[in-house]
Coordinates of C-alpha atoms and ligand atoms in Angstrom, one line a residue:
M123 CA 11.7 3.8 11.1
N124 CA 7.9 3.8 10.3
I125 CA 7.2 4.3 6.7
I126 CA 3.9 5.1 5.0
L127 CA 3.4 4.4 1.3
I128 CA 0.6 6.4 -0.3
G129 CA -0.6 6.0 -3.9
A130 CA -3.8 5.5 -5.9
P131 CA -4.9 1.9 -6.5
G132 CA -2.5 0.6 -9.1
A133 CA 0.3 3.0 -8.4
G134 CA 2.5 0.1 -7.5
K135 CA 2.4 0.2 -3.7
G136 CA 2.7 -3.6 -3.4
T137 CA 5.7 -3.8 -5.8
Y138 CA 7.7 -1.1 -4.0
A139 CA 6.8 -2.3 -0.6
K140 CA 8.4 -5.7 -1.5
F141 CA 11.6 -3.9 -2.6
I142 CA 11.7 -1.9 0.7
K143 CA 11.1 -5.0 2.7
E144 CA 13.9 -6.9 0.9
K145 CA 16.4 -4.1 1.0
Y146 CA 15.7 -2.6 4.4
G147 CA 14.2 -5.5 6.3
F148 CA 11.0 -3.7 7.4
P149 CA 7.9 -5.9 7.6
H150 CA 5.3 -4.9 4.9
I151 CA 1.9 -4.3 6.4
S152 CA -0.8 -4.0 3.9
T153 CA -4.3 -3.3 5.3
G154 CA -5.8 -4.6 2.0
D155 CA -4.0 -8.0 2.5
L156 CA -4.9 -8.1 6.2
L157 CA -8.6 -7.5 5.3
R158 CA -8.4 -10.1 2.4
E159 CA -7.1 -12.7 4.9
E160 CA -10.1 -12.0 7.2
V161 CA -12.4 -12.3 4.2
A162 CA -10.8 -15.7 3.2
K163 CA -11.1 -16.9 6.8
E164 CA -14.7 -15.8 6.8
S165 CA -14.2 -14.3 10.3
E166 CA -16.9 -11.9 11.6
L167 CA -14.8 -9.0 10.6
G168 CA -14.1 -10.4 7.2
V169 CA -17.7 -11.0 6.4
E170 CA -18.5 -7.4 7.3
A171 CA -15.4 -6.0 5.4
R172 CA -16.3 -7.9 2.2
K173 CA -19.5 -5.9 1.7
Y174 CA -17.4 -2.8 1.3
M175 CA -14.4 -4.2 -0.5
S176 CA -16.3 -5.9 -3.3
E177 CA -17.8 -2.5 -4.2
G178 CA -14.5 -0.7 -4.0
K179 CA -15.6 1.3 -0.9
L180 CA -13.5 2.0 2.1
V181 CA -14.0 -0.4 5.0
P182 CA -15.2 1.4 8.2
D183 CA -12.3 2.9 10.1
D184 CA -12.8 1.0 13.3
L185 CA -12.6 -2.4 11.6
V186 CA -9.4 -1.5 9.7
I187 CA -7.8 0.0 12.8
R188 CA -8.6 -3.3 14.7
V189 CA -6.8 -5.5 12.2
L190 CA -3.9 -3.0 11.9
K191 CA -3.3 -2.8 15.7
S192 CA -3.3 -6.5 16.1
R193 CA -0.7 -6.9 13.3
I194 CA 1.7 -4.2 14.4
G195 CA 1.6 -5.5 18.0
L196 CA 3.6 -8.5 16.8
P197 CA 7.3 -8.7 17.7
D198 CA 8.6 -8.3 14.1
C199 CA 7.2 -4.7 14.0
K200 CA 9.1 -3.4 17.0
N201 CA 11.9 -1.7 15.0
G202 CA 9.6 -0.2 12.5
F203 CA 7.5 -1.2 9.5
L204 CA 6.1 -0.2 6.2
L205 CA 2.4 0.7 6.0
D206 CA 0.8 0.1 2.6
G207 CA -2.8 1.2 2.2
F208 CA -3.2 2.9 5.6
P209 CA -4.1 5.6 6.4
R210 CA -6.6 6.2 3.6
N211 CA -8.2 9.3 5.0
V212 CA -7.3 12.1 7.5
L213 CA -9.3 10.6 10.3
Q214 CA -7.2 7.4 10.1
A215 CA -4.0 9.5 10.0
R216 CA -5.0 11.2 13.2
E217 CA -5.9 7.8 14.9
L218 CA -2.5 6.5 13.8
E219 CA -0.7 9.3 15.5
K220 CA -2.2 8.3 18.8
F221 CA -0.1 5.1 18.9
L222 CA 2.7 5.6 16.4
D223 CA 5.4 8.1 15.2
V224 CA 5.5 8.4 11.4
S225 CA 9.0 8.8 10.1
V226 CA 8.4 9.4 6.4
V227 CA 5.5 9.3 3.9
L228 CA 6.3 8.2 0.3
S229 CA 3.7 9.3 -2.2
L230 CA 3.7 7.4 -5.5
V231 CA 2.6 9.8 -8.3
V232 CA 1.2 8.1 -11.4
P233 CA -1.0 9.6 -14.2
K234 CA -4.6 8.3 -14.3
E235 CA -4.4 6.6 -17.7
V236 CA -1.4 4.5 -16.6
I237 CA -3.3 3.5 -13.4
L238 CA -6.4 2.4 -15.4
D239 CA -4.3 0.2 -17.7
R240 CA -2.3 -1.3 -14.9
L241 CA -5.4 -2.2 -12.8
S242 CA -7.7 -3.6 -15.5
G243 CA -4.9 -5.9 -16.8
R244 CA -3.8 -7.1 -13.4
R245 CA -4.1 -10.8 -12.4
T246 CA -3.3 -12.2 -9.0
C247 CA -2.4 -15.7 -8.0
R248 CA -5.0 -17.2 -5.7
N249 CA -2.4 -19.2 -3.9
C250 CA 0.9 -17.2 -3.5
K251 CA -0.6 -13.7 -4.3
A252 CA 2.0 -13.1 -7.0
I253 CA 1.0 -10.3 -9.4
F254 CA 0.9 -10.5 -13.3
H255 CA -0.4 -8.3 -16.0
V256 CA -2.1 -9.6 -19.2
R257 CA 0.3 -7.5 -21.4
N258 CA 3.1 -6.0 -19.2
I259 CA 4.0 -9.0 -17.1
P260 CA 2.2 -12.0 -18.8
P261 CA 2.5 -15.4 -17.2
K262 CA 4.1 -18.1 -19.4
K263 CA 0.8 -20.0 -19.5
E264 CA -2.4 -17.9 -19.5
G265 CA -4.3 -18.1 -16.2
V266 CA -1.5 -20.0 -14.4
C267 CA 1.0 -18.6 -11.9
D268 CA 4.7 -19.0 -13.1
K269 CA 5.8 -19.2 -9.5
C270 CA 3.5 -21.9 -7.9
G271 CA 1.2 -23.1 -10.6
G272 CA -1.8 -21.5 -8.8
E273 CA -4.8 -20.1 -10.6
L274 CA -4.6 -16.4 -11.7
Y275 CA -7.8 -14.4 -11.2
Q276 CA -9.0 -10.8 -11.4
R277 CA -9.9 -9.4 -8.0
D278 CA -13.5 -8.3 -7.7
D279 CA -12.3 -4.8 -7.0
E280 CA -10.2 -4.7 -10.2
K281 CA -13.2 -4.9 -12.5
P282 CA -13.7 -1.7 -14.6
E283 CA -16.8 -0.5 -12.8
V284 CA -15.3 -0.9 -9.4
I285 CA -11.9 0.7 -10.4
E286 CA -13.6 4.0 -11.2
N287 CA -15.2 4.0 -7.8
R288 CA -11.9 3.3 -6.1
L289 CA -10.2 6.1 -8.0
K290 CA -13.0 8.5 -7.0
I291 CA -12.6 7.5 -3.3
Y292 CA -8.8 8.0 -3.6
E293 CA -9.3 11.6 -5.1
E294 CA -11.9 12.5 -2.5
Q295 CA -10.6 10.9 0.7
T296 CA -7.0 9.9 0.4
K297 CA -5.5 12.8 -1.6
P298 CA -6.1 15.3 1.2
L299 CA -3.6 13.2 3.2
L300 CA -0.8 14.5 0.9
D301 CA -1.5 18.0 2.1
Y302 CA -1.8 16.8 5.6
Y303 CA 1.6 15.1 5.6
S304 CA 3.3 17.8 3.5
K305 CA 2.4 20.4 6.2
K306 CA 4.1 18.1 8.7
G307 CA 7.3 18.0 6.6
L308 CA 7.0 14.2 6.2
L309 CA 5.9 14.0 2.5
Y310 CA 8.3 12.8 -0.3
E311 CA 6.9 12.5 -3.9
I312 CA 8.1 9.6 -6.0
D313 CA 7.6 9.8 -9.8
A314 CA 6.3 6.3 -10.3
K315 CA 4.9 6.5 -13.9
Y316 CA 7.6 4.2 -15.3
P317 CA 6.8 0.6 -16.5
I318 CA 8.2 -2.4 -14.7
S319 CA 11.1 -2.7 -17.2
E320 CA 12.3 0.7 -15.9
V321 CA 11.6 0.0 -12.2
D322 CA 15.1 1.1 -11.2
K323 CA 14.2 4.7 -12.0
I324 CA 11.6 4.5 -9.2
L325 CA 13.6 2.4 -6.8
S326 CA 16.5 4.8 -6.9
Q327 CA 14.2 7.7 -5.8
I328 CA 12.9 5.6 -2.9
D329 CA 16.4 4.6 -1.9
A330 CA 17.6 8.2 -1.8
V331 CA 14.7 9.2 0.5
L332 CA 15.2 6.2 2.8
E333 CA 18.9 6.6 3.0
E334 CA 18.6 10.3 4.0
K335 CA 15.9 9.4 6.6
S336 CA 18.0 6.6 8.1
R337 CA 21.0 8.9 8.4
E338 CA 18.8 11.5 10.1
E339 CA 17.4 8.9 12.5
K340 CA 21.0 7.7 13.4
A341 CA 22.1 11.2 14.0
K342 CA 19.1 11.8 16.3
K343 CA 20.0 8.7 18.3
L344 CA 23.6 9.9 18.7
I345 CA 22.4 13.3 20.0
W346 CA 20.1 11.7 22.6
R347 CA 22.7 9.2 23.9
Ligands
LIG656 P1 -5.8 -2.4 -1.3 O1 -5.3 -3.8 -1.4 O2 -4.9 -1.5 -0.4 O3 -6.1 -1.7 -2.6 O4 -7.2 -2.5 -0.5 C1 -8.2 -3.2 -1.0 C2 -9.5 -2.8 -0.3 O5 -9.4 -3.0 1.1 C3 -9.9 -1.3 -0.5 O6 -10.5 -1.0 -1.7 C4 -10.8 -1.1 0.8 O7 -12.0 -1.6 0.5 C5 -10.1 -2.0 1.8 N1 -9.1 -1.2 2.6 C6 -7.7 -1.4 2.6 N2 -7.1 -0.5 3.4 C7 -8.1 0.3 3.9 C8 -8.1 1.4 4.8 N3 -7.0 1.9 5.4 N4 -9.3 1.9 5.1 C9 -10.5 1.4 4.6 N5 -10.5 0.4 3.7 C10 -9.3 -0.2 3.4

């Protein structure tokens, strides 16, 4: 099963992707993470991508598609995977269809004020990438990761001026994808406004969709046998 997770920045894609990975075993492919790895390695692609990422702009499609293709070519992806952060526009969705069948698209729906609060307070561990929030999920010691002791930092693209830009790009470029996938009958909306303390309300909705889809996929396989 190939799953796509769509949501504005701060909608919780990373959190729910982790849940889906743990429960269903699908590898979690985040194009944002793949690009940040390239930036950290200072590869040619990373140096180019950084110019766009630090301003909250979308990285050119051909660069993202290159990192994505090389990741999903690895053996762990052969039975399906979860895409987080890709596609970000209709052109990327059309490119994706050339080499992949999409099984289901989960759209995380969160009001703008919740998004702004989540993003501006978010802190990430430089070492293990664990995510905290200055109020909602504070670390035991300020600035230090509870899990590995690494340094917590605010990503360049989570600074207020850049957040506004990312949200604008989401509205203009990524939102049209909802209509695109809805017309194909692949879109499922998840009400994801709840805080982390009520995360089960979100996970149960995701579970219901994925259970239904996996039953459908099993039934299809039986018919074709
Ligand atoms: P994310 O971690 O998904 O919020 O992505 C962080 C940044 O990486 C985005 O603001 C973009 O600059 C870049 N990025 C991630 N995925 C894509 C994509 N599919 N297309 C273009 N840029 C992307």
